[in-house]
Each structure stands twice: as C-alpha cells, then as structure tokens.
Short mmCIF file of C-alpha atoms in Angstrom, two decimals:
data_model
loop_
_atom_site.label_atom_id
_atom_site.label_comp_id
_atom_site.label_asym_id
_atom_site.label_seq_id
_atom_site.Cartn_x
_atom_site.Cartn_y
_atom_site.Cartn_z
CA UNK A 7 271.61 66.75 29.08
CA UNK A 8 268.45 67.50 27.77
CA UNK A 9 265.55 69.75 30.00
CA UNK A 10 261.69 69.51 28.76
CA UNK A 11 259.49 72.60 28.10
CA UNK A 12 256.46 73.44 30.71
CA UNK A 13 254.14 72.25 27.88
CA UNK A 14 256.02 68.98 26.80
CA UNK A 15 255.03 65.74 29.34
CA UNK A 16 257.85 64.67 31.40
CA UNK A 17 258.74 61.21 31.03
CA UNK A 18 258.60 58.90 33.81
CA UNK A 19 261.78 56.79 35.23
CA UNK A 20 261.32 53.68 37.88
CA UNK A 21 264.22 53.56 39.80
CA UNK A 22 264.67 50.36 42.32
CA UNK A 23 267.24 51.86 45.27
CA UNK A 24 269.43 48.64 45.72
CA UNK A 25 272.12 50.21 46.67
CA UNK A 26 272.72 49.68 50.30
CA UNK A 27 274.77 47.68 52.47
CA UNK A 28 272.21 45.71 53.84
CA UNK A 29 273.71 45.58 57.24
CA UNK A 30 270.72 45.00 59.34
CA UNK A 31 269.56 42.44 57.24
CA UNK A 32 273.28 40.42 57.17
CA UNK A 33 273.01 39.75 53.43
CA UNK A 34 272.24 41.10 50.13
CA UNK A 35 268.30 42.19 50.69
CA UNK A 36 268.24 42.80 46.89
CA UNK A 37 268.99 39.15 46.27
CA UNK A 38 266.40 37.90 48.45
CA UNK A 39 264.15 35.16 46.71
CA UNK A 40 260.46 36.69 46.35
CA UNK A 41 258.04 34.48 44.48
CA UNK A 42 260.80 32.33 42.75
CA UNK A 43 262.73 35.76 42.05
CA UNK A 44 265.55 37.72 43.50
CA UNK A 45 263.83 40.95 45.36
CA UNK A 46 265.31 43.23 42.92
CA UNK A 47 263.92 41.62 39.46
CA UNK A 48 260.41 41.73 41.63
CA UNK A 49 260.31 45.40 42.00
CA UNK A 50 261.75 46.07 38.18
CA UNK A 51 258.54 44.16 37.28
CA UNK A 52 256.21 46.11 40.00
CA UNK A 53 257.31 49.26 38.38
CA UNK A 54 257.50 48.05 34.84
CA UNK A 55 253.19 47.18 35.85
CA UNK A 56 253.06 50.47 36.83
CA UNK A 57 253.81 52.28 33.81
CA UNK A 58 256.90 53.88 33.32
CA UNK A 59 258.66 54.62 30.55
CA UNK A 60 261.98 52.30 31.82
CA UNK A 61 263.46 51.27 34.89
CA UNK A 62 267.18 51.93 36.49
CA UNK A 63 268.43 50.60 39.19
CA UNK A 64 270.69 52.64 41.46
CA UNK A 65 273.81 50.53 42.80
CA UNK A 66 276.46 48.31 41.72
CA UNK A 67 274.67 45.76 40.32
CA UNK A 68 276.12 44.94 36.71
CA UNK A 69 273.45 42.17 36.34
CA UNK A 70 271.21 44.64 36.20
CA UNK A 71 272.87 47.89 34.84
CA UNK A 72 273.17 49.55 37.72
CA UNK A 73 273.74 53.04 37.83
CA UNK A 74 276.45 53.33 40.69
CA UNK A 75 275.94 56.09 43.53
CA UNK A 76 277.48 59.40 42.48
CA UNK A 77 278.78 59.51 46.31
CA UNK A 78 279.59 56.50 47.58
CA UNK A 79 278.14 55.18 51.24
CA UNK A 80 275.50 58.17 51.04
CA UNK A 81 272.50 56.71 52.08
CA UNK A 82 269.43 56.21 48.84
CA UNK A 83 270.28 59.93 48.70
CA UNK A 84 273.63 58.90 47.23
CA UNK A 85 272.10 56.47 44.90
CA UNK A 86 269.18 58.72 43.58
CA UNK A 87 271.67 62.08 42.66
CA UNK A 88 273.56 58.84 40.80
CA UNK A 89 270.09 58.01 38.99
CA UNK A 90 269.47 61.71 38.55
CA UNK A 91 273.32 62.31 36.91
CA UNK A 92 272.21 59.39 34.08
CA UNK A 93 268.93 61.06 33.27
CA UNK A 94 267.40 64.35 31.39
CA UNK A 95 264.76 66.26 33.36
CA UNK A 96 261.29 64.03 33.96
CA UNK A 97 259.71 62.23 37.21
CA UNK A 98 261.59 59.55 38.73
CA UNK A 99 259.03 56.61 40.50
CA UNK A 100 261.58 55.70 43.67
CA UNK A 101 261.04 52.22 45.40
CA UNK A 102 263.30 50.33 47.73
CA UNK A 103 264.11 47.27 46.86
CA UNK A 104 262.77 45.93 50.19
CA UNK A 105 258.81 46.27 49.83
CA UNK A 106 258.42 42.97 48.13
CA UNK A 107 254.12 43.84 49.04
CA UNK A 108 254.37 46.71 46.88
CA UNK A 109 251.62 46.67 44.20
CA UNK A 110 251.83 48.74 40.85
CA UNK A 111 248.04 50.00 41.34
CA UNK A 112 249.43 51.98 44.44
CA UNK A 113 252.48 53.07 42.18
CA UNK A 114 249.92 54.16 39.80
CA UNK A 115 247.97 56.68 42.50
CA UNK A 116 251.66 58.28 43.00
CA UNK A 117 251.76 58.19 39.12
CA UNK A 118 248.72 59.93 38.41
CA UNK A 119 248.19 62.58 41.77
CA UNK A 120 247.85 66.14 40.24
CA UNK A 121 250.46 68.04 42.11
CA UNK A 122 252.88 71.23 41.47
CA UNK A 123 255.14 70.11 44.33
CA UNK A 124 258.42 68.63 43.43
CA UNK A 125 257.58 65.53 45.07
CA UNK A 126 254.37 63.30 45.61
CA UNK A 127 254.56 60.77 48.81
CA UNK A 128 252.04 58.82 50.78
CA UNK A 129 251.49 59.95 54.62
CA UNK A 130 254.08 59.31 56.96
CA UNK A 131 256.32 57.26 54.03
CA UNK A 132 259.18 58.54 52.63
CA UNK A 133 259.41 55.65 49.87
CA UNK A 134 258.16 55.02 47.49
CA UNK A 135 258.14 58.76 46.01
CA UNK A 136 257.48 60.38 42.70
CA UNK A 137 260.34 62.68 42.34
CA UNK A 138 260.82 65.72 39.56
CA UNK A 139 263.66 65.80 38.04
CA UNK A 140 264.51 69.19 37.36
CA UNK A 141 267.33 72.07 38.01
CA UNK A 142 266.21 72.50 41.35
CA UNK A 143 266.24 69.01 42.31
CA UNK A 144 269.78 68.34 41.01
CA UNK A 145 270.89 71.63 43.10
CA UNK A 146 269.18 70.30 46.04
CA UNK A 147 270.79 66.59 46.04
CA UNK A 148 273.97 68.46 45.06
CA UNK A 149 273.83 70.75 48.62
CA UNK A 150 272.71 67.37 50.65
CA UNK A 151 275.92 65.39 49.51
CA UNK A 152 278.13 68.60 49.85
CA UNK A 153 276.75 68.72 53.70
CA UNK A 154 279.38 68.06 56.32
CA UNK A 155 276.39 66.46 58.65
CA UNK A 156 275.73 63.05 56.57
CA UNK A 157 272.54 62.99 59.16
CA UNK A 158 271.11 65.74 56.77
CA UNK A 159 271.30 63.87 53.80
CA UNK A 160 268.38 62.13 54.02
CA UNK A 161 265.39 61.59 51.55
CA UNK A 162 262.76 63.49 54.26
CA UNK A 163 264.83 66.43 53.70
CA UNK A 164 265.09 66.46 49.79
CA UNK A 165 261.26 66.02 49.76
CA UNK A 166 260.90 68.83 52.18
CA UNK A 167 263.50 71.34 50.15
CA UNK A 168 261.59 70.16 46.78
CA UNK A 169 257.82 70.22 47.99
CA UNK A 170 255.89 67.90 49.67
CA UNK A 171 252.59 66.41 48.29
CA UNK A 172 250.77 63.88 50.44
CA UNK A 173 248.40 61.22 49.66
CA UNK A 174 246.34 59.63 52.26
CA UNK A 175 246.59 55.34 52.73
CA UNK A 176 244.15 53.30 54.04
CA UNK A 177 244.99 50.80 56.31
CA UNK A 178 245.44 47.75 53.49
CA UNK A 179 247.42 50.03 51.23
CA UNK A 180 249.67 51.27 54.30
CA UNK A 181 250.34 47.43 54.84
CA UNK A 182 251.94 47.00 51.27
CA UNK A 183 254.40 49.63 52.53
CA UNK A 184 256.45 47.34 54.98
CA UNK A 185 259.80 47.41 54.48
CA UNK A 186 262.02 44.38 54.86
CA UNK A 187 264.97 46.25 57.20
CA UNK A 188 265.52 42.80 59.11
CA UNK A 189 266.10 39.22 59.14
CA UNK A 190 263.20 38.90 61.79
CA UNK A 191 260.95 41.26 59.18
CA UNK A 192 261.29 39.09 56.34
CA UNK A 193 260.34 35.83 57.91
CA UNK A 194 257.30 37.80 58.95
CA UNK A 195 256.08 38.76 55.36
CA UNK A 196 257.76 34.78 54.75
CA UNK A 197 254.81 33.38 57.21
#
C-alpha cells in the first residue's frame, strides 16, 4: 500500500456507510426509494457532486462493489477500517447512507476546512466526517476493533483519538443532517 509525502495532496475517497443491519428501520435503509432512486445510489451521487476523486461503499453490497467490513457486526467503525484496508493513505468523505437531505455544497465546507486534525466534523455530528487516512488512523481503528468493550468502538471515539476539528452549522444546514434511524423518521422527511 502506497503512503503520500507531506508535500504531495492527498486524494480524496467518498465512502457511503451502508453497512448496517438496519434493525430499527425493519428493512434495508440503503434500498429505500429517494427521488426515484434507492438511498444508496442518492448519496454515491451527493458525494460524486461534491468532488471526490471516487466513491466506495462499505458493506456487502455487490451491486455496488462493496467493500465488506473488515470485522463483521462492528458498528460503521467496522465498515470504515474495511474502507481504510482497500485504500492508500488520503482523506476519506464518510456519509451514512441515511441522510437522503444531505447536499454536496455542505460536503464541500468539510472538503475544503483548513485543518491539521485528523478529522474535520460539524458540531455535535459525528457523520458525515472528513477522515485522514494515515498510519495513525489505521492503528487507531485497529485498537477500537481489538477492544473487548464493543461500546468503545464507536466513530466519537476514533475522531477524538485522531483530532477533532469542528465546524459550526446554522440552523438550515443542521436540518440536512437528519438521519433516517426509523420507520416513523422517514415518513417525516416523506411528508
């Protein structure tokens, strides 16, 4: 696997986490029809409007290449170290693949925020994230699968062992951050 230089730009990875059981929701929120579209192909094109280089999807989703997690039932932790074992070093743009409001001009701020931390998040959100991809990132999502309390394998505390960066939302942007966790949820953003 390749690493980059500190003088050579790191290239930039979507990654749609569409991995999950989708056990609140009682059936496949990746599949979901969004504006004549399974969820999934949605986001692919939300990051693709973003900018990055290419998109992955983490899961078992063939359709779609899907990169399957490294460690299975592991939470989006156990799908990104999956991402992060099919890529060289560079910055990974993380979405779930339940924010169907998710706009690529938001993506972009994440995109473009100056920042030496290892991660760049809005307030309060722990998705979407730009993610490096570096040594110390694969150690870190190494330690967090290795931990005997799955409750610490969580994407709050890679962020935290990598470096936080926060950027500020105002309320209209916060809104494009709602998650679809629920049946109940997604007839809301249906209405």
């Amino acid at each position: 696997m390749r690493t980059t230089t500190a003088t050579e730009p790191l290239p930039c990875i979507g990654v749609v986490l569409a991995g999950g059981r989708s056990s609140r929701m009682g059936r496949d929120k990746a599949m979901l029809p969004w504006q004549g579209h399974p969820l999934i192909e949605h986001q692919i094109a939300v990051l693709q409007a973003s900018g990055v280089r290419e998109v992955k999807v983490s899961g078992d989703r063939p359709a779609y290449h899907g990169v399957t997690d490294s460690v299975p039932q592991a939470g989006p932790i156990g799908g990104i170290a999956g991402i992060a074992d099919s890529c060289e070093d560079g910055e990974l743009l993380i979405v779930p693949v339940d924010m169907p409001r998710l706009q690529p001009a938001l993506l972009q701020r994440l995109l473009t925020t100056a920042s030496t931390a290892g991660c760049v998040r809005f307030t309060d959100h722990m998705l979407p994230t730009r993610l490096r991809l570096d040594t110390h990132c694969r150690d870190t999502l190494h330690a967090l699968l290795a931990a005997s309390d799955r409750r610490a394998r969580s994407v709050r505390a890679l962020q935290e062992r990598v470096g936080v960066h926060e950027i500020a939302l105002s309320e209209d942007e916060a809104a494009q951050l709602i998650d679809c966790n629920t049946e109940q949820t997604w007839r809301e953003l249906n209405a």
